[in-house]
Amino acid sequence: MANKRIASSSRDNWGEKLARKSMEISNGNSPFHHVTLKHRRTTLGRVDKFLSPIYFTDVNIFGRLYQRHAPVMLIKHFGPTNSTFQEISKCENHFKNFIVGDNFGPTFSRHWFKLSIEIPSSWIREKVQLIWDMGCEGLIWRNNKPVFSLNYEDEFGVKKRYNIYEKFQQHNDRSVTLYISVSCNRLLGEGKNGMINPTDLKKMFTLTKAEIVTLNSDAYNTFLDLCLLHELAKSLPEDSQRSTEALYSANEIINILVKSKFSEQGYTNARDISKKFFTTKTRDGEHIVHAMGHCHIDSAWLWPYSETIHKCARSWISTLTLMDKFPDFTFVCSQAQQFEWVKENYPEIYKKLKIYVKEGRFIPVGGTWIEMDGNIPSGESMIRQFVFGQRFFLEEFGITCKEFWLPDTFGYSANLPQIMNEAGIHNFLTQKLSWNLVNTFPHNTFHWEGIDGSRVICHFPPGDSYGMHVKPEELLKTMSNHKDKGRSDTSVFLFGFGDGGGGPTEGMLHRLSRMSNCAGLPKVKMSTPDQFFADVVKTQDKLCTWVGELFLELHNGTYTTQAKIKKFNRKCEILLHNIEFMWTLAESQKKKDFPPYPRQEIDRLWKLLLLNQFHDVLPGSSIELVNQDACKYYEDIMKSGEILINTANKSLIKHTKNKTEFSFLNSLSWDRKEVVELPDKSLSFIFCPSLSMTSIHICETDPVIVEPQKNGMISLRNSKLRCTFDNGGRLVSLQLNNAEGSKELIKSSHFGNQLVLFDDVPLFWDAWDVMDYHLETRSPVLDVIEPLHVSEKSCELRGILEFSVRIGDNSKLKQTIELDADSPVIRFKTFVDWQENHKFLKVEFPWNIHSTKATHEVQFGHLERPNHQNTSWDSARFEVWAHKWADLSEYNCGVAILNDCKYGYSTFGSTMRLSLLRSPKAPDDNADMGEHEFTYEVMPHSKSLQESGVIKQAFQLNNPLRAFEGKVENDLKLANLNTDAVILDTCKKSDVHKDAMLLRLYEAFGSSTECEITLSNSCIKKVERCNILEEPKESCDIEINENHSFTSSFSPFQIQSFLVWLD
Ligand SMILES: [Zn+2]
C-alpha cells in the first residue's frame, strides 16, 4: 500500500507539473503562444466565418450544430382543405403519400401533412429536432393539440425547426406522429415580385426539407455567445473598451475551441470567457429597458381576414410554448377581435392562453376591438372600439386595459386622449411617427394633450420598432435615441417577428438573458406595460407636452385610396346611428307590443364595422381579396341594418293603403326644415323636429330661380345665396344673399368647382403615399363632353344643372349641381367612371378669403391647420384628413366644403381642395377602378363657422331626413336640446344597465356652455353621468327638473355620456 501511495504521489506531482505547464501556455507564457496584431477587420471577419452557415461549415461551429440526421419516415398529405384537426383526424384515408420535392398550393389554400417519425435508438440523451421547410407557414399538432408553429426565420438560417425532445430519453416514444396544418403564404403574404405588389394567386409551394436531427447543445450555446459577442463588437463604439473586449473574447473562444478540437472541456472553457463578458454588470443609474414579447398581427393586409385567424394561432401557441420554458417571459397582445377568433377556432390554444393571462405574463393590451385607423373612424366608432375591446377583456379575463396600443397606425386624432380617458385609459404607446418623412418628432415620452385638454402619457419606443430581434444595436438605439433622457430614463423594447405574425423566438429570449445586465448596454428587464408606465409616472412632472394631433408625415394617400370602403364606412356609421336611435325612440314609448331591442344583432353589425376599420383595411392599403371581404361585411351591415330599421319602422308607423301618407325620421338633435324627396320621387319642403319620427309637416318657401345666360353660363338663386356656373360646370361666382352685403367669394379670375388631375407616383408605398411633388403636376380638367344645362328635373324647390367632362385618358365625370329652396349649400352630386393609372383627382375652390389657417372636423370637434408652408412642419401637412367638413374663414365670412364620404383635404392660401379619387396599383391593382358616386357641398356663410351652421349642415348631408310610407299615430319625439353648441351624437340602449338608455353628447363649438336636455314624452326617473364604458362617474345623481329635463355644463369639445332611466 505504502509503495503504491508513493507511486501515486509521484504521479500526482507529475500531473500537477503538467497542469501548471498547460496553465502557463494558456496564460500566454509559452514561447509558442502567438499574439496577433490588433487587426479589427480580420478578427471580425474570422468570427463571422466561424459562425457562417455558408462558408467553412466543415470546420466552423455552425457545421457542428447538427450532428446526426435522419429522414422523416413517412409523409402524407391532404389538401387543399379547410378541414379542422377534428375533421381530418376522422378521415385518414384522404391522406396521400408525399415526398420531399413534391408541390402543393396554390396561394392561400390550406393543407394538412401527417408525419410518421422514427427516432434512432442511438440518439439517447440528444436534443431531437424536426427540420421542415416548405416555404410557407404551418402549425404543428402533437397528441391532438397544436404545439408549435413553423413560421419564421431564425438565427440559424434554418427556417423551420421544432423541438421533438429537449432530451430524448430511454422511456420516450421513438415513434412520433405529427400533423402540420399549412397555410400557403409566407409571413408577409405572396406579392408578385415584391412584398406590397398584388398577390400571386397561382403560386405553388414545394417541400424542400423534411428531416430529424440532433442539436449539439454545447455548440448551440457557444454559437449564441459568439453571435452576440460578434454583434456587440460591431455595435458598440469602436473606440470603447467593451467593443474590444467583445471582439477579443470571441477571438479567444475560437482559439480555445479549435485547440481543444471542440471537446466538452473546450466548450466549458469557451463559455467561461463569454460568461465573464456577459456578467460584467452595467453601471448604476444606466438606462432601463422594459422588454416585452410582442407580435404585431395585421388583422388583414397582404393576406385575407380568414388567414389572420391561423396567424394568431400559430404565433400565440409558439409564444405560450416558450412561456413553459422561460418563466420570466412576458408577452403583450392587442386586438380583442383576435382573441375572439382564437377562442372560437382554437379552443386548446385559448385555454392555455387564459392560464398565462391569469399569471400576468400573456398580457392583453390596447383596450380596443382591433388596432384601428387613427384618423378616419367617426368619434362614436372610436368609442365603440374601446367599448367592445374593454368589454371583451373584462368578460374573458376580468381585466380592462390601462394603456392604448396602436404602434402601426397612420396618425392619431387629437381627440383620442379624451376618448382614452373616457375608457379608463391614461397611457398610450405607438412608434409610427418615427416614419415621418420630414420632421423628427421631438419626444419619446411625453404628455399628449387633446383638443379638449385631456391628457395621456405617451411613449414612442426609441428603437423605432415594434418588432425587435433582440440585437445589441437595437438596445443601444433604444438608449441613445431616447429624446427625453434625464426626464425619463426608461424605454419600452418590443421584440418578436411582426406584421404577419411570428412573435418572439427562443433565440431572442436567450440573447435577452445574456444582455440583461451587461456593461456597455442599457439594463434590460422582462417587464409589463403597467411596470413601465408606473416608472414613467414617477417623473411625469418633468415631461414635455405635445398639444393637438399626432400627424404622420407619410401615408397621406390613405385618406382617399379605396373610395368604396371609405364610403361604406361612413354610410354604415350613419346607419348604425339611426338604428340605435330608432330602437331607443321606440323603447322610450314603452309600447308593450314592441319587439325587444335587438342588441345581439346590433353588436354583430358594430363588430363587422369595427373590424373593417383595421389600420390596413379602412386606409385602403390591403390586397384585393381583403377589399372584397370588407365590402361583403359592409353589404351585410347595410342589408341587415335595413332589416332592423324596417322592423322598428313597422312598429312605430301605422301603415295605410293611402300611398300619399308619409312619416319622417330625424335622428339629429336639431329641428330641420328642408327640401326632401318622398318615396314617390316628388319633392316637398318640410319641417321635421329634432330627434323625432313624425308625420309630414309641409311648409311654404320661396322658389329657386334658375337663370340661363346668353354666354352659356347659368345662375342659381335662392333666399340664401346666388351662384353662377360656366358651361364646364365651373363656379364663376358665389355670393351670399344677406343684408350685410354680398361679397364675391370666388377669387377674381379663378374658378371654383375646378376638377384637377395630378400625377400620383409615390416613392414606394403605392396605396399609402402621395408625395408633395404631386402638387407640381396640377392639370385642370377642361375637356367638356356635355356642356352645362338645366336638368329636366329642375323645379321650384330644387334648381338642377348637369354637365359631364372627360378626365385623363379613359375616365368620365358627370355632375349634377343642385340648389334647394332655402338651402345654404350648393350640392355637387358626382358620378365618375374612373380608369386611371397613378393619377389623383381633386376638386378645387379658390376662395376670396384671407386666412392663415383652415379648420377641419375631427372626431367630436375640430382643429385648425396652417394653410401655408412657413416651417417644415407646416409644409409636411400638404394633404390632411378631415371628417364631414373643412372650412376657410376670415372674420365674419367663410366657405366650407362638406362631403358625404371623403376624407382628404388640402388648403394652400385661399385655395381649398377636396381629394376625390386615387389610382394606385399596389397592393391592389384594381384599386378604385370603376364607377363611383359621391356628393360634396359648398356652404358660404357669414359670421363664424360655429354660428353659421356648417357643423349641422354637414351632419344633414350625411344623414338625410328619411321618409317612410305610412303615418305615425302621434308624433314621436325623444328629446330636445336648448343650445346649438351641443350635439346629441348617440342615443342607444345601455349595454350594462338593463332599463336605462344612454345619451352621448358633445360640445361642438369649442366653447364652455350649459345644455338643458329635455325628454319629450316620458318622465325621467334617474339620470347618471357615466364614462363610455357606462360606469357611473360620480355618486350623486343629476338633478331632474320639473319639465323632464336635466342640465349639464360642457367645456370645449367635451364628450359627456348619461344613463337615463325613464318611468
Ligand atoms: Zn400593422
Coordinates of C-alpha atoms and ligand atoms in Angstrom, one line a residue, residues 296-301 303 335 371 407-410 432 466 498-500 614-616, ligand 1:
H296 CA -47.9 42.6 -34.4
I297 CA -50.5 40.7 -36.5
D298 CA -52.3 42.8 -39.0
S299 CA -55.9 41.7 -38.9
A300 CA -55.9 41.7 -42.7
W301 CA -53.3 43.2 -45.1
W303 CA -53.5 38.2 -46.7
Q335 CA -56.9 43.4 -30.5
E371 CA -55.9 48.3 -33.9
P407 CA -48.0 51.0 -32.8
D408 CA -48.6 50.8 -36.5
T409 CA -51.4 53.3 -37.4
F410 CA -51.1 56.2 -39.8
K432 CA -45.3 55.1 -36.1
Y466 CA -42.4 47.1 -32.5
G498 CA -44.4 41.1 -36.5
D499 CA -46.8 42.5 -39.1
G500 CA -47.6 39.0 -40.4
F614 CA -58.4 48.0 -39.1
H615 CA -55.4 50.1 -40.0
D616 CA -54.8 48.5 -43.4
Ligands
ZN1 ZN -50.0 46.9 -38.9

